[in-house]
Amino acid sequence: VLNVNIDERKDDSLSTLAAINELTRLNEKYKDPSLTFLAFTSSPSLVNRAIKRAESKRLDSVLTYVNKDFQDLLLAFLF
């Protein structure tokens, strides 16, 4: 909840639960941990566009349609 009186983003427990829920939702959608992480750290719409342009869900194909900063972040996370 976010309004004039309440900002739950600053509650560690609630924000952690929200992150877990979002990661679960994204993982169910993409069925690939790398695409899930990429969507979580960038945006699902960016990943969806990249998948559409690549005509594939293969990570190496999708990454060619993603900003270099997000490519570097994902590669740093993976390796």
PDB file of C-alpha atoms in Angstrom:
ATOM      1  CA  VAL A   1       0.000   0.000   0.000  1.00  0.00           C
ATOM      2  CA  LEU A   2       1.233   3.437  -0.884  1.00  0.00           C
ATOM      3  CA  ASN A   3      -0.672   6.573  -0.007  1.00  0.00           C
ATOM      4  CA  VAL A   4      -0.206   9.832   1.887  1.00  0.00           C
ATOM      5  CA  ASN A   5      -0.106   8.065   5.261  1.00  0.00           C
ATOM      6  CA  ILE A   6       1.387   4.667   4.454  1.00  0.00           C
ATOM      7  CA  ASP A   7       4.409   3.573   2.438  1.00  0.00           C
ATOM      8  CA  GLU A   8       4.778  -0.197   2.701  1.00  0.00           C
ATOM      9  CA  ARG A   9       7.759  -0.175   0.334  1.00  0.00           C
ATOM     10  CA  LYS A  10       9.882   0.654   3.380  1.00  0.00           C
ATOM     11  CA  ASP A  11       8.669  -2.409   5.282  1.00  0.00           C
ATOM     12  CA  ASP A  12      11.333  -5.068   4.720  1.00  0.00           C
ATOM     13  CA  SER A  13       8.997  -8.015   5.297  1.00  0.00           C
ATOM     14  CA  LEU A  14       6.242  -6.740   3.012  1.00  0.00           C
ATOM     15  CA  SER A  15       8.606  -5.676   0.250  1.00  0.00           C
ATOM     16  CA  THR A  16      10.383  -9.046   0.407  1.00  0.00           C
ATOM     17  CA  LEU A  17       7.062 -10.880   0.125  1.00  0.00           C
ATOM     18  CA  ALA A  18       6.083  -8.668  -2.807  1.00  0.00           C
ATOM     19  CA  ALA A  19       9.397  -9.441  -4.532  1.00  0.00           C
ATOM     20  CA  ILE A  20       8.958 -13.177  -3.967  1.00  0.00           C
ATOM     21  CA  ASN A  21       5.435 -13.035  -5.387  1.00  0.00           C
ATOM     22  CA  GLU A  22       6.614 -11.122  -8.438  1.00  0.00           C
ATOM     23  CA  LEU A  23       9.539 -13.498  -9.043  1.00  0.00           C
ATOM     24  CA  THR A  24       7.177 -16.463  -8.744  1.00  0.00           C
ATOM     25  CA  ARG A  25       4.744 -14.902 -11.222  1.00  0.00           C
ATOM     26  CA  LEU A  26       7.529 -14.096 -13.688  1.00  0.00           C
ATOM     27  CA  ASN A  27       9.055 -17.573 -13.365  1.00  0.00           C
ATOM     28  CA  GLU A  28       5.669 -19.153 -14.103  1.00  0.00           C
ATOM     29  CA  LYS A  29       5.387 -16.933 -17.174  1.00  0.00           C
ATOM     30  CA  TYR A  30       8.891 -17.356 -18.641  1.00  0.00           C
ATOM     31  CA  LYS A  31       9.808 -20.801 -17.234  1.00  0.00           C
ATOM     32  CA  ASP A  32      13.456 -19.793 -17.388  1.00  0.00           C
ATOM     33  CA  PRO A  33      15.421 -18.363 -14.445  1.00  0.00           C
ATOM     34  CA  SER A  34      17.520 -16.073 -16.651  1.00  0.00           C
ATOM     35  CA  LEU A  35      14.511 -14.548 -18.405  1.00  0.00           C
ATOM     36  CA  THR A  36      12.783 -14.248 -15.024  1.00  0.00           C
ATOM     37  CA  PHE A  37      15.740 -12.341 -13.568  1.00  0.00           C
ATOM     38  CA  LEU A  38      15.970 -10.154 -16.649  1.00  0.00           C
ATOM     39  CA  ALA A  39      12.248  -9.303 -16.454  1.00  0.00           C
ATOM     40  CA  PHE A  40      12.495  -8.621 -12.709  1.00  0.00           C
ATOM     41  CA  THR A  41      15.478  -6.297 -13.028  1.00  0.00           C
ATOM     42  CA  SER A  42      14.352  -4.534 -16.201  1.00  0.00           C
ATOM     43  CA  SER A  43      10.685  -4.975 -17.063  1.00  0.00           C
ATOM     44  CA  PRO A  44       8.490  -7.765 -18.365  1.00  0.00           C
ATOM     45  CA  SER A  45       7.522  -5.638 -21.375  1.00  0.00           C
ATOM     46  CA  LEU A  46      11.201  -5.287 -22.369  1.00  0.00           C
ATOM     47  CA  VAL A  47      11.637  -9.060 -22.187  1.00  0.00           C
ATOM     48  CA  ASN A  48       8.395  -9.675 -24.084  1.00  0.00           C
ATOM     49  CA  ARG A  49       9.521  -7.313 -26.870  1.00  0.00           C
ATOM     50  CA  ALA A  50      12.936  -8.974 -27.026  1.00  0.00           C
ATOM     51  CA  ILE A  51      11.342 -12.441 -27.225  1.00  0.00           C
ATOM     52  CA  LYS A  52       9.028 -11.254 -29.981  1.00  0.00           C
ATOM     53  CA  ARG A  53      11.866  -9.681 -31.979  1.00  0.00           C
ATOM     54  CA  ALA A  54      14.132 -12.695 -31.462  1.00  0.00           C
ATOM     55  CA  GLU A  55      11.266 -15.040 -32.333  1.00  0.00           C
ATOM     56  CA  SER A  56      12.674 -17.261 -29.618  1.00  0.00           C
ATOM     57  CA  LYS A  57      12.918 -17.664 -25.848  1.00  0.00           C
ATOM     58  CA  ARG A  58      16.562 -18.717 -26.104  1.00  0.00           C
ATOM     59  CA  LEU A  59      18.585 -16.425 -23.873  1.00  0.00           C
ATOM     60  CA  ASP A  60      21.367 -15.842 -26.405  1.00  0.00           C
ATOM     61  CA  SER A  61      18.798 -14.780 -29.022  1.00  0.00           C
ATOM     62  CA  VAL A  62      16.816 -12.595 -26.628  1.00  0.00           C
ATOM     63  CA  LEU A  63      19.892 -10.778 -25.309  1.00  0.00           C
ATOM     64  CA  THR A  64      20.689  -9.337 -28.718  1.00  0.00           C
ATOM     65  CA  TYR A  65      17.501  -7.240 -28.381  1.00  0.00           C
ATOM     66  CA  VAL A  66      18.185  -6.021 -24.825  1.00  0.00           C
ATOM     67  CA  ASN A  67      20.065  -2.923 -23.706  1.00  0.00           C
ATOM     68  CA  LYS A  68      23.769  -3.571 -23.012  1.00  0.00           C
ATOM     69  CA  ASP A  69      23.388  -2.508 -19.363  1.00  0.00           C
ATOM     70  CA  PHE A  70      20.828  -5.247 -18.752  1.00  0.00           C
ATOM     71  CA  GLN A  71      22.949  -7.754 -20.676  1.00  0.00           C
ATOM     72  CA  ASP A  72      25.896  -6.956 -18.406  1.00  0.00           C
ATOM     73  CA  LEU A  73      23.750  -7.165 -15.261  1.00  0.00           C
ATOM     74  CA  LEU A  74      22.370 -10.568 -16.236  1.00  0.00           C
ATOM     75  CA  LEU A  75      25.789 -11.921 -17.193  1.00  0.00           C
ATOM     76  CA  ALA A  76      27.263 -10.662 -13.909  1.00  0.00           C
ATOM     77  CA  PHE A  77      24.473 -12.423 -12.025  1.00  0.00           C
ATOM     78  CA  LEU A  78      24.922 -15.680 -13.948  1.00  0.00           C
ATOM     79  CA  PHE A  79      28.687 -15.813 -13.737  1.00  0.00           C
TER      80      PHE A  79
END
